[in-house]
């Protein structure tokens, strides 16, 4: 699998998992963006770029209106593969880059010996996203306007 394809898959899973936080508030889908309003003042009140394709001006306008409806600053998370093409447009719209963690991958060939712990395969994307968020707590680029 090519790295870009892997990053697109990870971003899609992150966006899908993010939508769960809006179940008690609101969730909006704007092109490749999944936006959440969970409750007043929560850092979860953001949007995730879902991995492939770029949001149109109409998508960004609708996301910004969604954010404004709930009194929150529009904040967007995206993985690094989307940043080079999306950041210039976001900057033109007044967004500022606030963080840029990285996602690292490794080929599964020539792995070191397994330690004294169990390694389990997880095929459920919802569970994987939950564990990923708990274990790493980030791994995205944030832009805020």
Backbone as a ProteinNet text record, in pm:
[ID]
protein_1_A
[PRIMARY]
XXXXXXXXXXXXXXXXXXXXXXXXXXXXXXXXXXXXXXXXXXXXXXXXXXXXXXXXXXXXXXXXXXXXXXXXXXXXXXXXXXXXXXXXXXXXXXXXXXXXXXXXXXXXXXXXXXXXXXXXXXXXXXXXXXXXXXXXXXXXXXXXX
[TERTIARY]
84.2	0	89.1	58.4	132.2	101.7	197.6	183.9	63.1	42.6	-71.6	-202.7	-212.2	-333.7	-355	-248.6	-258.5	-305.6	-247.1	-286.9	-432.9	-477.9	-618.6	-710.1	-672.2	-753.1	-756.7	-642.4	-636.6	-723.2	-713.1	-792.3	-941.4	-981.3	-1122.6	-1171.8	-1094.4	-1132.8	-1140.4	-1043.7	-1045.3	-1170	-1204.8	-1323.9	-1450.7	-1459.1	-1576.2	-1587.7	-1477	-1479.6	-1513.2	-1464.9	-1491.7	-1641.9	-1714	-1858.4	-1932.6	-1881.8	-1948.9	-1960.3	-1865.8	-1869.3	-1986.1	-2043.5	-2156.5	-2291.3	-2294.6	-2422.1	-2513.3	-2456.4	-2538.3	-2553.4	-2489.3	-2496.6	-2538.7	-2439.1	-2467.2	-2345.7	-2371.9	-2267.7	-2303.1	-2204.9	-2225.9	-2123	-2167.6	-2078.6	-2072.4	-1951.4	-1930.6	-1821	-1859.9	-1761.1	-1680.7	-1547.2	-1465.5	-1450.4	-1521.6	-1509.6	-1623.2	-1588.2	-1685.6	-1672.3	-1774.7	-1770.9	-1858.5	-1815.5	-1886.5	-1907.8	-2027.1	-2053.6	-2099.7	-2018.8	-2051.2	-2123.3	-2070.4	-2127.5	-2047.7	-2100.2	-2029.8	-1888.3	-1794.1	-1658.5	-1568.5	-1610.5	-1527.4	-1428.4	-1308.8	-1208.7	-1250.5	-1351	-1401.1	-1484.1	-1518.9	-1600.6	-1514.4	-1481.9	-1390.6	-1439.1	-1361.7	-1388	-1262.4	-1283.2	-1174.8	-1186.2	-1073	-1067.5	-1065.3	-1155.2	-1172.8	-1074.9	-969.9	-863.8	-847.9	-955.9	-938.8	-1023.1	-973	-1042.1	-1025.7	-1045.4	-1034.7	-1173.2	-1196.9	-1325.5	-1334.2	-1451.2	-1473.5	-1495	-1499	-1530.5	-1666.6	-1761.9	-1895.9	-1890.3	-1807.5	-1791.3	-1736.2	-1631.8	-1571.2	-1668.4	-1743.6	-1844.7	-1947	-1993.2	-2094.1	-2035.9	-1911.4	-1846.3	-1832.4	-1791	-1775	-1910.2	-2016.1	-2150.6	-2194	-2164.7	-2195	-2124.7	-1996.5	-1920.1	-1979.9	-2011.6	-2068.9	-2204.4	-2282.9	-2414	-2401.6	-2289	-2267.7	-2168.6	-2132.9	-2046	-1904.5	-1855.8	-1720.3	-1635.5	-1506.8	-1414.5	-1400.1	-1403.5	-1383.4	-1242.6	-1234.7	-1106.2	-1108.9	-1002.9	-997.7	-872.9	-888	-775.8	-757.2	-632.2	-602.8	-467	-452	-323.7	-231.3	-102.9	-1.3	-9.6	-65.7	-71.3	-161.9	-259.6	-352.2	-304.6	-212.1	-170	-113.4	-23.2	36.2	-65.9	-172.4	-270.1	-380.1	-410.6	-520.5	-477.9	-355.8	-313.1	-315.5	-271.6	-278	-420.5	-518	-657.5	-705	-670.2	-710.1	-646.3	-520.4	-453	-520.9	-561.7	-633.7	-764.7	-821.5	-948.4	-927.5	-801.7	-774	-741.8	-726.4	-688.4	-540.1	-502.8	-363.8	-327	-212.9	-163.5	-123.5	-180	-151.3	-70.7	-72.8	8.3	24.6	129.1	154.1	226.2	160.2	218.9	227.3	299.9	319.2	271.3	232.8	196.9	311.7	368.1	479	429.8	481.8	446.2	573.8	556.9	671.3	626.2	712	683.2	680.4	600.3	587.6	683	788.3	893.2	1007.3	1081.3	1200.8	1174	1067	1032.8	1123	1144.9	1222.3	1144.4	1212.1	1141.4	1028.2	921.8	806	840.7	800.3	824.1	724.7	717.7	629.4	490.9	429.7	293.8	220.8	90.7	9.7	-11.8	-4.1	-35.5	-162.6	-264.8	-393.2	-425.5	-484.9	-529.6	-669.5	-693.3	-825.3	-879.2	-990.4	-1049.5	-1164.1	-1209.5	-1318.3	-1261.5	-1291.4	-1232.5	-1272.4	-1391.9	-1434.5	-1346.9	-1322.2	-1238.8	-1095.4	-1045.2	-908.6	-892.3	-987.8	-979.1	-981.9	-1065	-1072.3	-938.1	-882.3	-753.1	-642.9	-648	-548	-551.7	-670.7	-684	-635.7	-665.3	-620.8	-469.5	-413.2	-270.2	-182	-229.8	-144.7	-194	-322.3	-377.3	-360.7	-327.4	-310	-280	-177.9	-138.5	-204.5	-238.6	-304.3	-247.5	-281.8	-249.5	-375	-363.5	-478.7	-467.9	-578.1	-587.5	-708.3	-691.8	-800.5	-812.5	-937.7	-960.5	-1010.3
-117.1	0	123.8	218	344.3	428.6	509.1	589	682.7	746	836.9	762.1	643.1	562.7	527.2	491.8	460.8	582.9	699.3	821.3	856.2	836.3	862	769.3	643.8	548.4	586.1	624.7	665.1	789.5	886.9	1010	979.9	889	852.3	789.7	699.6	635.1	738.2	829.6	933.9	1021.3	1059.2	1142.2	1067.2	939.6	860.1	846.1	821.8	807.7	941.1	1050.8	1183.3	1212.8	1164.6	1190.3	1140.8	1039.4	987.3	1092.4	1185.5	1286.9	1383.4	1387.8	1475.9	1411.7	1287.6	1218.4	1288.1	1356	1427.9	1574.6	1617.5	1756.3	1760.2	1779.3	1785.7	1740.1	1681.3	1640.2	1699.6	1755.8	1807.8	1750.3	1720.4	1666.7	1768.5	1813.5	1917.4	1870.9	1803.3	1743.4	1642.3	1652.7	1557.1	1590.8	1692.6	1734.1	1675.7	1628.2	1583.1	1673.9	1756.4	1854.6	1809	1843.6	1803.3	1923.1	1930	2014.6	1918.1	1900.4	1805.7	1874.4	1986.3	2064.6	2194.5	2296.4	2424.6	2412.7	2479.3	2493.3	2371	2264.4	2144.1	2149.8	2095.8	2090.9	1995	1914.2	1822.7	1894.6	2018.6	2095.5	2139.9	2045	2066.6	1986.6	1993	1910.3	1832.3	1716.2	1632.6	1626.9	1639.3	1614.3	1463.7	1411.1	1266.8	1195.6	1260.5	1188	1210.2	1206.8	1221.2	1337.2	1401.9	1516.4	1639.6	1752.7	1878.4	1938.5	2006.8	2073.5	2191	2209.3	2323.6	2448.7	2563	2687	2676.3	2612.5	2593.6	2504.4	2398.4	2310.3	2388.9	2469.5	2548	2652.9	2717.4	2814.8	2747.7	2630	2558.8	2514.5	2467.3	2428.9	2549.8	2663	2783.7	2831.6	2818.8	2854.6	2760.1	2631.5	2531.3	2570	2603.5	2642.9	2768	2865.9	2990.2	2970.4	2876.1	2845.6	2804.3	2740.8	2693.5	2780.1	2896.4	2988.6	2938.5	2857.7	2803.6	2851.4	2868.1	2903.2	2782.2	2802.1	2688	2631.8	2507	2439.5	2310.7	2286	2174.2	2091.2	1959.7	1867.1	1796.1	1785.8	1712	1645.8	1532.1	1463	1529.1	1506.2	1580	1562.5	1452.4	1435.1	1539.2	1592.1	1690.9	1834.4	1853.1	1987.8	2070.5	2018.5	2105	2168.4	2097.5	2154.8	2232.1	2198.2	2263	2385.3	2385.1	2496.6	2633.2	2646.3	2779.6	2836.1	2753.4	2799.7	2837.3	2756.7	2787.5	2917.8	2938.8	3064.1	3184	3171.9	3280.7	3312.5	3212.1	3230.7	3275.3	3295.5	3345.3	3239.4	3112.7	3007.3	3019.1	2972.3	2973	2831.7	2784.5	2653.8	2658.6	2568.6	2570.9	2450.3	2341.5	2225.2	2136.2	2052	1962.7	1836.9	1752.4	1621.6	1535.9	1429.2	1342.8	1201.6	1132.4	992.1	914.7	822.6	743	602.4	547.5	411.2	330.6	201.3	111.6	-12.1	-59.9	-185.7	-297.9	-396.4	-507.2	-621.6	-590.7	-688.5	-666.2	-770.7	-761.5	-690.4	-730	-670.3	-725.1	-647.6	-698.2	-808.9	-888.2	-995.9	-939.5	-1017.1	-977.1	-984.9	-883.4	-880.5	-968.9	-949.5	-1029.1	-966.7	-938.4	-885.1	-938.6	-941.5	-995	-887.6	-926.8	-838.9	-894.5	-812	-853.7	-775	-841.3	-772.4	-718	-593.5	-533.2	-491.2	-550	-519.6	-419.2	-386.5	-291.1	-149.5	-67.4	66.2	156.5	139.1	220.7	192.4	64.9	28.4	72.9	54.3	94.3	244.5	323.8	468.8	509.7	443.5	474.6	445	326.9	291.8	383.7	418.6	508	643.4	696.7	826.6	818.6	710.1	694.5	679.6	604	575	687.7	764.2	865.2	1006.6	1023.8	1153.2	1264.3	1237.1	1344.6	1287.3	1336.7	1287.8	1362.7	1489.8	1564.8	1704.4	1770.1	1910.6	1986.9	2088.6	2168.9	2306.9	2355.1	2489.5	2554	2674.8	2744.5	2884.6	2927.5	3063	3147.6
0	0	0	-84.5	-92.5	31.4	75.2	196.9	188.2	73.2	59.4	78	21.4	37.1	183.9	252.2	394.4	473.5	445.8	515.8	487.6	364.7	332.1	410.9	424.6	502	649.6	705.4	845.9	866.9	777.2	789.9	783.3	695.4	684.9	815.2	871.6	997.9	1110.2	1114.7	1217.2	1203.4	1080.9	1058.5	1098.5	1061.8	1098.5	1249.8	1315.8	1461.4	1527.8	1471	1526.4	1529.5	1430.4	1421.4	1545.3	1611.9	1732	1841.3	1846.8	1951.1	1933.5	1816.5	1792.9	1815.1	1860.4	1877.2	1977.9	2075.9	2173.2	2135.5	2028.7	1983.4	1837.9	1750.3	1606.9	1528.7	1412.9	1319.9	1183.9	1116.3	981.8	886.8	765.1	661.7	548.5	521	421.6	326.5	218.3	129.9	209.4	208	282.7	431.4	479.2	618.9	703	821.4	920.3	1040.3	1064.4	1172.6	1288.1	1407.9	1529	1619.4	1674.7	1789.6	1897.8	2002.5	2109.4	2224.6	2270.4	2380	2387.8	2454.9	2460.2	2515.3	2446	2495.5	2487.8	2421.2	2415.3	2299.2	2321	2214.1	2102.5	2126.1	2023.5	1918	1940.9	1847	1729.7	1644.5	1532.6	1412.2	1306	1188.3	1153.1	1093.6	1041.9	891.1	824.9	681.2	663.5	582.5	569.2	479.5	435.9	368.7	221.2	144.5	0.2	-49.9	-150.7	-206.3	-119.3	-179.2	-107	-90.2	20.3	34.8	-62.9	-119.8	-208.4	-123.5	-188.1	-116.6	-50.2	-119.2	-62.2	61.6	56.5	173.3	291.4	266.9	374.5	427.4	336.7	381.1	472	432.3	511.7	646.2	647.3	772.8	865.4	810.4	890.5	945.2	865.2	913.1	1025.3	1009.8	1113.5	1243.6	1234.3	1352.6	1415.4	1333.3	1382.6	1449	1396.3	1453.9	1600.1	1635.1	1772	1849.4	1793.4	1864.5	1883.6	1791.6	1803.1	1686	1710.3	1602.2	1510.5	1378.4	1289	1304.6	1344.9	1364.8	1284.6	1209.3	1116.2	1141	1144.1	1157.1	1023.3	980.3	858.9	872	806.8	806.7	704.9	722.6	647.2	496.4	446.1	300.7	235	309.4	254.6	276.7	368.6	406.9	291.5	207.8	104.5	10.4	-22.5	-114.7	-42.8	80.5	151	232.3	286.4	371.5	302.2	177	114.1	110	76.6	73.4	213	312.2	449.4	497.5	462.7	501.1	435.9	308.4	241.1	313.7	378	449.4	594.7	635.5	769.6	873.1	830.8	925	956.7	1074.8	1118.9	1161.8	1115.7	1155.4	1302.2	1384.1	1528.3	1574.5	1499.9	1537.4	1415.7	1420.9	1308.1	1352.8	1429.6	1460.9	1334.1	1341.3	1225	1254.4	1149.8	1157.5	1093.3	1168.4	1118.4	1085.3	977.4	938.5	920.3	918	902.6	826.2	736.6	668.7	771.5	747.9	841.9	809.1	737.7	710.9	807.7	836.9	921.4	1053.8	1118.7	1247.8	1357.8	1462.1	1575.5	1645.9	1729.7	1800.3	1886	1895.8	1975.5	2123.3	2198.5	2342.9	2416.9	2545.7	2631.3	2643.7	2532.1	2533.8	2410.8	2421.9	2311.9	2205.9	2082.7	1971	1907.8	1904.6	1851.2	1725.8	1628.6	1508.7	1535.3	1495.7	1514.4	1378.5	1337.6	1207.6	1215.8	1335.6	1352.7	1350.8	1247.9	1240	1356.4	1409.4	1523.6	1645.7	1673.1	1788.5	1766.7	1644.5	1614.2	1634.4	1585.7	1600.2	1747.3	1826.6	1969.2	2036.5	2010.1	2069.8	2019.4	1891.9	1835.2	1905.6	1923.5	1990.9	2135	2203.7	2341.6	2349.9	2257	2262.1	2214.1	2117.3	2057.6	2082.7	2107.1	2144.1	2042.7	1921.7	1824.2	1689.2	1624.1	1493.7	1379.8	1400	1295.1	1287.8	1181.5	1164.5	1201.5	1283.6	1322	1261.2	1209.7	1157.6	1221.5	1267.7	1336.2	1277	1264.8	1217.4	1331
[MASK]
+++++++++++++++++++++++++++++++++++++++++++++++++++++++++++++++++++++++++++++++++++++++++++++++++++++++++++++++++++++++++++++++++++++++++++++++++

